[in-house]
Amino acid sequence: RTRPEILVKTKKGSFLIEISPDIRLQTTRFNLPTIKDFLISHWHFDHMYGLLELHAWSRFVMNGKIKLYCSSKTKEWLDKNFAHIPKEIIVLKPFEPFELFGVKITPIPVYHMKLQDENIPENELNNTLGFIMEKDRKKIVYLSDYYKLPKKSFEMINNSDLVIIDGTYLFEEIF
């Protein structure tokens, strides 16, 4: 078992959602194409610490041209803990779509850790992001490690063709 990453491949290019610590193993096992663009949902180990595996590759193969798309909170963590890795960080704002290789991507905020974000108003939430991806009239949603969706995020994922979720804390009453 390895931690998840999702490859999105189009005719224009490819990107990964998450950079798990297993990226080197998964890249060789599945013969992944050269990737330089990564969406990161949040700053936890299983979602971005594969950057440590990419250090030499980023510096010597990509000449520091990997791009990381993430929230402002995740950027703070990256700046503090991964300053030695050459990279470009693109800060995403909730509900502001952008395009990557012909895929329209809309970052949406999710409630991730109750003790960390339960008192943050929905309109200020910007720690952990989910992603709505749209191409060719298809809508795919990726939501990771959340316990609750803000109302606007929930409304935006309505009528999706596919929703990929990991709601680790959805059933918090069992803890």
PDB file of C-alpha atoms in Angstrom, residues 32-101:
ATOM      1  CA  LEU A  32       4.833   8.195 -14.918  1.00  0.00           C
ATOM      2  CA  PRO A  33       5.665  10.950 -17.398  1.00  0.00           C
ATOM      3  CA  THR A  34       7.913  13.816 -16.389  1.00  0.00           C
ATOM      4  CA  ILE A  35       5.854  15.951 -14.038  1.00  0.00           C
ATOM      5  CA  LYS A  36       6.651  19.538 -13.116  1.00  0.00           C
ATOM      6  CA  ASP A  37       3.246  20.734 -11.856  1.00  0.00           C
ATOM      7  CA  PHE A  38       1.738  19.594  -8.559  1.00  0.00           C
ATOM      8  CA  LEU A  39      -1.482  20.477  -6.746  1.00  0.00           C
ATOM      9  CA  ILE A  40      -1.167  20.157  -2.979  1.00  0.00           C
ATOM     10  CA  SER A  41      -4.315  20.000  -0.851  1.00  0.00           C
ATOM     11  CA  HIS A  42      -2.580  20.753   2.462  1.00  0.00           C
ATOM     12  CA  TRP A  43       0.672  20.631   4.394  1.00  0.00           C
ATOM     13  CA  HIS A  44       0.513  17.172   5.999  1.00  0.00           C
ATOM     14  CA  PHE A  45       3.243  14.573   5.522  1.00  0.00           C
ATOM     15  CA  ASP A  46       1.255  12.198   3.322  1.00  0.00           C
ATOM     16  CA  HIS A  47       0.284  14.974   0.909  1.00  0.00           C
ATOM     17  CA  MET A  48       3.525  16.868   0.246  1.00  0.00           C
ATOM     18  CA  TYR A  49       6.601  15.310   1.802  1.00  0.00           C
ATOM     19  CA  GLY A  50       7.450  13.604  -1.467  1.00  0.00           C
ATOM     20  CA  LEU A  51       9.158  16.918  -2.126  1.00  0.00           C
ATOM     21  CA  LEU A  52      12.113  15.492  -0.246  1.00  0.00           C
ATOM     22  CA  GLU A  53      12.361  12.798  -2.933  1.00  0.00           C
ATOM     23  CA  LEU A  54      12.224  15.449  -5.647  1.00  0.00           C
ATOM     24  CA  HIS A  55      15.025  17.624  -4.301  1.00  0.00           C
ATOM     25  CA  ALA A  56      17.840  16.438  -6.585  1.00  0.00           C
ATOM     26  CA  TRP A  57      15.472  15.895  -9.515  1.00  0.00           C
ATOM     27  CA  SER A  58      14.151  19.445  -9.193  1.00  0.00           C
ATOM     28  CA  ARG A  59      17.605  20.957  -8.988  1.00  0.00           C
ATOM     29  CA  PHE A  60      19.460  18.968 -11.651  1.00  0.00           C
ATOM     30  CA  VAL A  61      16.824  17.667 -14.075  1.00  0.00           C
ATOM     31  CA  MET A  62      14.134  20.335 -13.984  1.00  0.00           C
ATOM     32  CA  ASN A  63      16.516  23.193 -13.124  1.00  0.00           C
ATOM     33  CA  GLY A  64      14.245  24.275 -10.301  1.00  0.00           C
ATOM     34  CA  LYS A  65      11.205  24.578 -12.485  1.00  0.00           C
ATOM     35  CA  ILE A  66       8.699  22.509 -10.542  1.00  0.00           C
ATOM     36  CA  LYS A  67       5.499  24.378  -9.764  1.00  0.00           C
ATOM     37  CA  LEU A  68       3.466  23.843  -6.630  1.00  0.00           C
ATOM     38  CA  TYR A  69      -0.143  25.034  -6.472  1.00  0.00           C
ATOM     39  CA  CYS A  70      -1.460  25.365  -2.913  1.00  0.00           C
ATOM     40  CA  SER A  71      -3.171  27.490  -0.272  1.00  0.00           C
ATOM     41  CA  SER A  72      -1.445  30.384   1.463  1.00  0.00           C
ATOM     42  CA  LYS A  73      -1.192  28.308   4.665  1.00  0.00           C
ATOM     43  CA  THR A  74       0.523  25.479   2.799  1.00  0.00           C
ATOM     44  CA  LYS A  75       2.881  28.001   1.187  1.00  0.00           C
ATOM     45  CA  GLU A  76       3.896  29.188   4.676  1.00  0.00           C
ATOM     46  CA  TRP A  77       4.783  25.582   5.570  1.00  0.00           C
ATOM     47  CA  LEU A  78       6.683  25.090   2.302  1.00  0.00           C
ATOM     48  CA  ASP A  79       8.661  28.304   2.792  1.00  0.00           C
ATOM     49  CA  LYS A  80       9.585  27.315   6.324  1.00  0.00           C
ATOM     50  CA  ASN A  81      10.420  23.635   5.825  1.00  0.00           C
ATOM     51  CA  PHE A  82      11.432  23.278   2.175  1.00  0.00           C
ATOM     52  CA  ALA A  83      13.364  26.455   1.455  1.00  0.00           C
ATOM     53  CA  HIS A  84      16.307  24.379   0.161  1.00  0.00           C
ATOM     54  CA  ILE A  85      14.276  22.894  -2.711  1.00  0.00           C
ATOM     55  CA  PRO A  86      14.088  24.968  -5.892  1.00  0.00           C
ATOM     56  CA  LYS A  87      10.444  25.558  -6.765  1.00  0.00           C
ATOM     57  CA  GLU A  88       7.845  28.064  -7.819  1.00  0.00           C
ATOM     58  CA  ILE A  89       4.824  28.326  -5.534  1.00  0.00           C
ATOM     59  CA  ILE A  90       1.517  29.518  -6.912  1.00  0.00           C
ATOM     60  CA  VAL A  91      -0.886  30.482  -4.127  1.00  0.00           C
ATOM     61  CA  LEU A  92      -4.455  29.516  -4.902  1.00  0.00           C
ATOM     62  CA  LYS A  93      -7.421  31.460  -3.649  1.00  0.00           C
ATOM     63  CA  PRO A  94     -10.626  29.613  -2.829  1.00  0.00           C
ATOM     64  CA  PHE A  95     -13.218  29.685  -5.602  1.00  0.00           C
ATOM     65  CA  GLU A  96     -10.869  31.402  -8.088  1.00  0.00           C
ATOM     66  CA  PRO A  97     -10.484  29.052 -11.075  1.00  0.00           C
ATOM     67  CA  PHE A  98      -7.339  28.705 -13.157  1.00  0.00           C
ATOM     68  CA  GLU A  99      -6.365  26.535 -16.097  1.00  0.00           C
ATOM     69  CA  LEU A 100      -3.630  23.921 -16.230  1.00  0.00           C
ATOM     70  CA  PHE A 101      -3.046  21.952 -19.462  1.00  0.00           C
TER      71      PHE A 101
END
